[in-house]
């Protein structure tokens, strides 16, 4: 049995596969005063170390553990979802990371 198809054109293409890693951060039990001055570390796909630190009402001190700083500003009255949104915005603004907040949970995807 044989078959044929007309008008088919096959061309070579370059394909690039990317490897993505993601982490979830749950702020459900976070309190504004409990996070001030604390930090989490993140590493970009290029191997660059970052740290996101929490600054309540611009009153906390950068812990400077080493790496590129990401400051997360939030109000003293912030509820967990607001803290999560501030974290997602700060991290998502950095090249090599995408971050989305869903309520009090943030998913960070390393894109580069």
PDB file of C-alpha atoms in Angstrom:
ATOM      1  CA  UNK A   1       0.000   0.000   0.000  1.00  0.00           C
ATOM      2  CA  UNK A   2       1.370   3.381  -0.886  1.00  0.00           C
ATOM      3  CA  UNK A   3       0.102   6.882  -0.499  1.00  0.00           C
ATOM      4  CA  UNK A   4       1.254  10.274  -1.566  1.00  0.00           C
ATOM      5  CA  UNK A   5       0.531  13.811  -0.506  1.00  0.00           C
ATOM      6  CA  UNK A   6       1.025  16.811  -2.715  1.00  0.00           C
ATOM      7  CA  UNK A   7       2.084  20.315  -1.740  1.00  0.00           C
ATOM      8  CA  UNK A   8       4.047  19.476   1.415  1.00  0.00           C
ATOM      9  CA  UNK A   9       7.153  21.461   2.120  1.00  0.00           C
ATOM     10  CA  UNK A  10       9.615  20.491   4.839  1.00  0.00           C
ATOM     11  CA  UNK A  11      12.198  23.009   5.998  1.00  0.00           C
ATOM     12  CA  UNK A  12      14.818  22.753   8.730  1.00  0.00           C
ATOM     13  CA  UNK A  13      14.270  24.961  11.777  1.00  0.00           C
ATOM     14  CA  UNK A  14      16.256  25.866  14.839  1.00  0.00           C
ATOM     15  CA  UNK A  15      14.554  24.879  18.089  1.00  0.00           C
ATOM     16  CA  UNK A  16      15.579  26.207  21.476  1.00  0.00           C
ATOM     17  CA  UNK A  17      14.442  24.436  24.600  1.00  0.00           C
ATOM     18  CA  UNK A  18      14.372  26.335  27.845  1.00  0.00           C
ATOM     19  CA  UNK A  19      14.512  24.880  31.280  1.00  0.00           C
ATOM     20  CA  UNK A  20      12.267  26.570  33.827  1.00  0.00           C
ATOM     21  CA  UNK A  21      12.340  26.167  37.562  1.00  0.00           C
ATOM     22  CA  UNK A  22       9.660  27.432  39.878  1.00  0.00           C
ATOM     23  CA  UNK A  23       9.232  27.960  43.590  1.00  0.00           C
ATOM     24  CA  UNK A  24       6.145  28.758  45.624  1.00  0.00           C
ATOM     25  CA  UNK A  25       6.121  31.128  48.564  1.00  0.00           C
ATOM     26  CA  UNK A  26       3.122  30.995  50.878  1.00  0.00           C
ATOM     27  CA  UNK A  27       2.474  34.153  52.888  1.00  0.00           C
ATOM     28  CA  UNK A  28      -0.791  32.893  54.410  1.00  0.00           C
ATOM     29  CA  UNK A  29       0.491  33.122  57.989  1.00  0.00           C
ATOM     30  CA  UNK A  30       2.763  36.127  57.433  1.00  0.00           C
ATOM     31  CA  UNK A  31       2.454  39.221  59.552  1.00  0.00           C
ATOM     32  CA  UNK A  32       3.786  42.594  58.474  1.00  0.00           C
ATOM     33  CA  UNK A  33       5.876  43.049  61.608  1.00  0.00           C
ATOM     34  CA  UNK A  34       7.115  39.459  61.498  1.00  0.00           C
ATOM     35  CA  UNK A  35       8.790  39.833  58.094  1.00  0.00           C
ATOM     36  CA  UNK A  36      10.602  43.149  58.549  1.00  0.00           C
ATOM     37  CA  UNK A  37      14.322  42.754  57.851  1.00  0.00           C
ATOM     38  CA  UNK A  38      14.067  39.085  56.823  1.00  0.00           C
ATOM     39  CA  UNK A  39      14.982  37.786  53.374  1.00  0.00           C
ATOM     40  CA  UNK A  40      14.785  34.857  50.953  1.00  0.00           C
ATOM     41  CA  UNK A  41      17.433  33.931  48.407  1.00  0.00           C
ATOM     42  CA  UNK A  42      16.859  33.316  44.705  1.00  0.00           C
ATOM     43  CA  UNK A  43      19.306  32.317  41.979  1.00  0.00           C
ATOM     44  CA  UNK A  44      18.782  33.301  38.358  1.00  0.00           C
ATOM     45  CA  UNK A  45      19.294  30.900  35.479  1.00  0.00           C
ATOM     46  CA  UNK A  46      22.606  32.642  34.823  1.00  0.00           C
ATOM     47  CA  UNK A  47      23.719  31.687  38.333  1.00  0.00           C
ATOM     48  CA  UNK A  48      23.405  35.204  39.768  1.00  0.00           C
ATOM     49  CA  UNK A  49      22.493  35.228  43.459  1.00  0.00           C
ATOM     50  CA  UNK A  50      19.665  37.547  44.524  1.00  0.00           C
ATOM     51  CA  UNK A  51      17.970  38.122  47.841  1.00  0.00           C
ATOM     52  CA  UNK A  52      14.540  39.612  48.387  1.00  0.00           C
ATOM     53  CA  UNK A  53      14.265  41.356  51.728  1.00  0.00           C
ATOM     54  CA  UNK A  54      11.166  42.719  53.418  1.00  0.00           C
ATOM     55  CA  UNK A  55      10.966  46.385  54.427  1.00  0.00           C
ATOM     56  CA  UNK A  56       7.946  47.395  56.500  1.00  0.00           C
ATOM     57  CA  UNK A  57       7.162  51.117  56.044  1.00  0.00           C
ATOM     58  CA  UNK A  58      10.797  51.818  55.074  1.00  0.00           C
ATOM     59  CA  UNK A  59      11.897  51.228  58.673  1.00  0.00           C
ATOM     60  CA  UNK A  60      13.939  48.026  58.348  1.00  0.00           C
ATOM     61  CA  UNK A  61      17.592  47.589  57.507  1.00  0.00           C
ATOM     62  CA  UNK A  62      18.872  45.682  54.490  1.00  0.00           C
ATOM     63  CA  UNK A  63      20.391  42.459  55.898  1.00  0.00           C
ATOM     64  CA  UNK A  64      22.884  42.401  52.980  1.00  0.00           C
ATOM     65  CA  UNK A  65      23.585  38.644  53.005  1.00  0.00           C
ATOM     66  CA  UNK A  66      25.324  38.885  49.626  1.00  0.00           C
ATOM     67  CA  UNK A  67      23.990  38.948  46.099  1.00  0.00           C
ATOM     68  CA  UNK A  68      21.805  41.373  44.218  1.00  0.00           C
ATOM     69  CA  UNK A  69      19.265  43.156  46.410  1.00  0.00           C
ATOM     70  CA  UNK A  70      15.505  43.047  45.752  1.00  0.00           C
ATOM     71  CA  UNK A  71      13.667  45.260  48.240  1.00  0.00           C
ATOM     72  CA  UNK A  72      10.052  44.351  49.030  1.00  0.00           C
ATOM     73  CA  UNK A  73       8.267  47.405  50.455  1.00  0.00           C
ATOM     74  CA  UNK A  74       4.928  47.023  52.200  1.00  0.00           C
ATOM     75  CA  UNK A  75       2.769  48.861  54.740  1.00  0.00           C
ATOM     76  CA  UNK A  76       2.722  48.004  58.446  1.00  0.00           C
ATOM     77  CA  UNK A  77      -0.980  47.199  58.108  1.00  0.00           C
ATOM     78  CA  UNK A  78      -0.472  44.869  55.110  1.00  0.00           C
ATOM     79  CA  UNK A  79      -2.383  41.600  55.111  1.00  0.00           C
ATOM     80  CA  UNK A  80      -0.804  38.398  53.730  1.00  0.00           C
ATOM     81  CA  UNK A  81      -2.215  38.888  50.204  1.00  0.00           C
ATOM     82  CA  UNK A  82      -0.820  42.443  50.045  1.00  0.00           C
ATOM     83  CA  UNK A  83       2.608  41.235  51.168  1.00  0.00           C
ATOM     84  CA  UNK A  84       2.468  38.480  48.532  1.00  0.00           C
ATOM     85  CA  UNK A  85       1.544  41.027  45.853  1.00  0.00           C
ATOM     86  CA  UNK A  86       4.429  43.311  46.869  1.00  0.00           C
ATOM     87  CA  UNK A  87       6.850  40.352  46.797  1.00  0.00           C
ATOM     88  CA  UNK A  88       5.623  39.221  43.361  1.00  0.00           C
ATOM     89  CA  UNK A  89       5.944  42.747  41.947  1.00  0.00           C
ATOM     90  CA  UNK A  90       9.480  43.229  43.289  1.00  0.00           C
ATOM     91  CA  UNK A  91      10.770  39.843  42.129  1.00  0.00           C
ATOM     92  CA  UNK A  92       8.915  39.978  38.805  1.00  0.00           C
ATOM     93  CA  UNK A  93      10.618  43.273  37.981  1.00  0.00           C
ATOM     94  CA  UNK A  94      14.019  41.528  37.940  1.00  0.00           C
ATOM     95  CA  UNK A  95      15.291  40.144  34.639  1.00  0.00           C
ATOM     96  CA  UNK A  96      15.340  36.358  34.786  1.00  0.00           C
ATOM     97  CA  UNK A  97      12.286  35.950  37.016  1.00  0.00           C
ATOM     98  CA  UNK A  98       8.533  35.940  36.514  1.00  0.00           C
ATOM     99  CA  UNK A  99       6.388  36.106  39.625  1.00  0.00           C
ATOM    100  CA  UNK A 100       2.643  35.926  40.060  1.00  0.00           C
ATOM    101  CA  UNK A 101       0.548  36.232  43.187  1.00  0.00           C
ATOM    102  CA  UNK A 102      -2.643  34.278  43.755  1.00  0.00           C
ATOM    103  CA  UNK A 103      -4.005  35.490  47.053  1.00  0.00           C
ATOM    104  CA  UNK A 104      -1.258  34.911  49.610  1.00  0.00           C
ATOM    105  CA  UNK A 105       0.724  32.450  47.430  1.00  0.00           C
ATOM    106  CA  UNK A 106       3.430  33.581  45.015  1.00  0.00           C
ATOM    107  CA  UNK A 107       4.896  31.435  42.243  1.00  0.00           C
ATOM    108  CA  UNK A 108       8.337  32.516  41.074  1.00  0.00           C
ATOM    109  CA  UNK A 109       9.609  31.099  37.776  1.00  0.00           C
ATOM    110  CA  UNK A 110      13.256  31.321  36.850  1.00  0.00           C
ATOM    111  CA  UNK A 111      13.139  32.215  33.140  1.00  0.00           C
ATOM    112  CA  UNK A 112      16.730  32.772  32.080  1.00  0.00           C
TER     113      UNK A 112
END
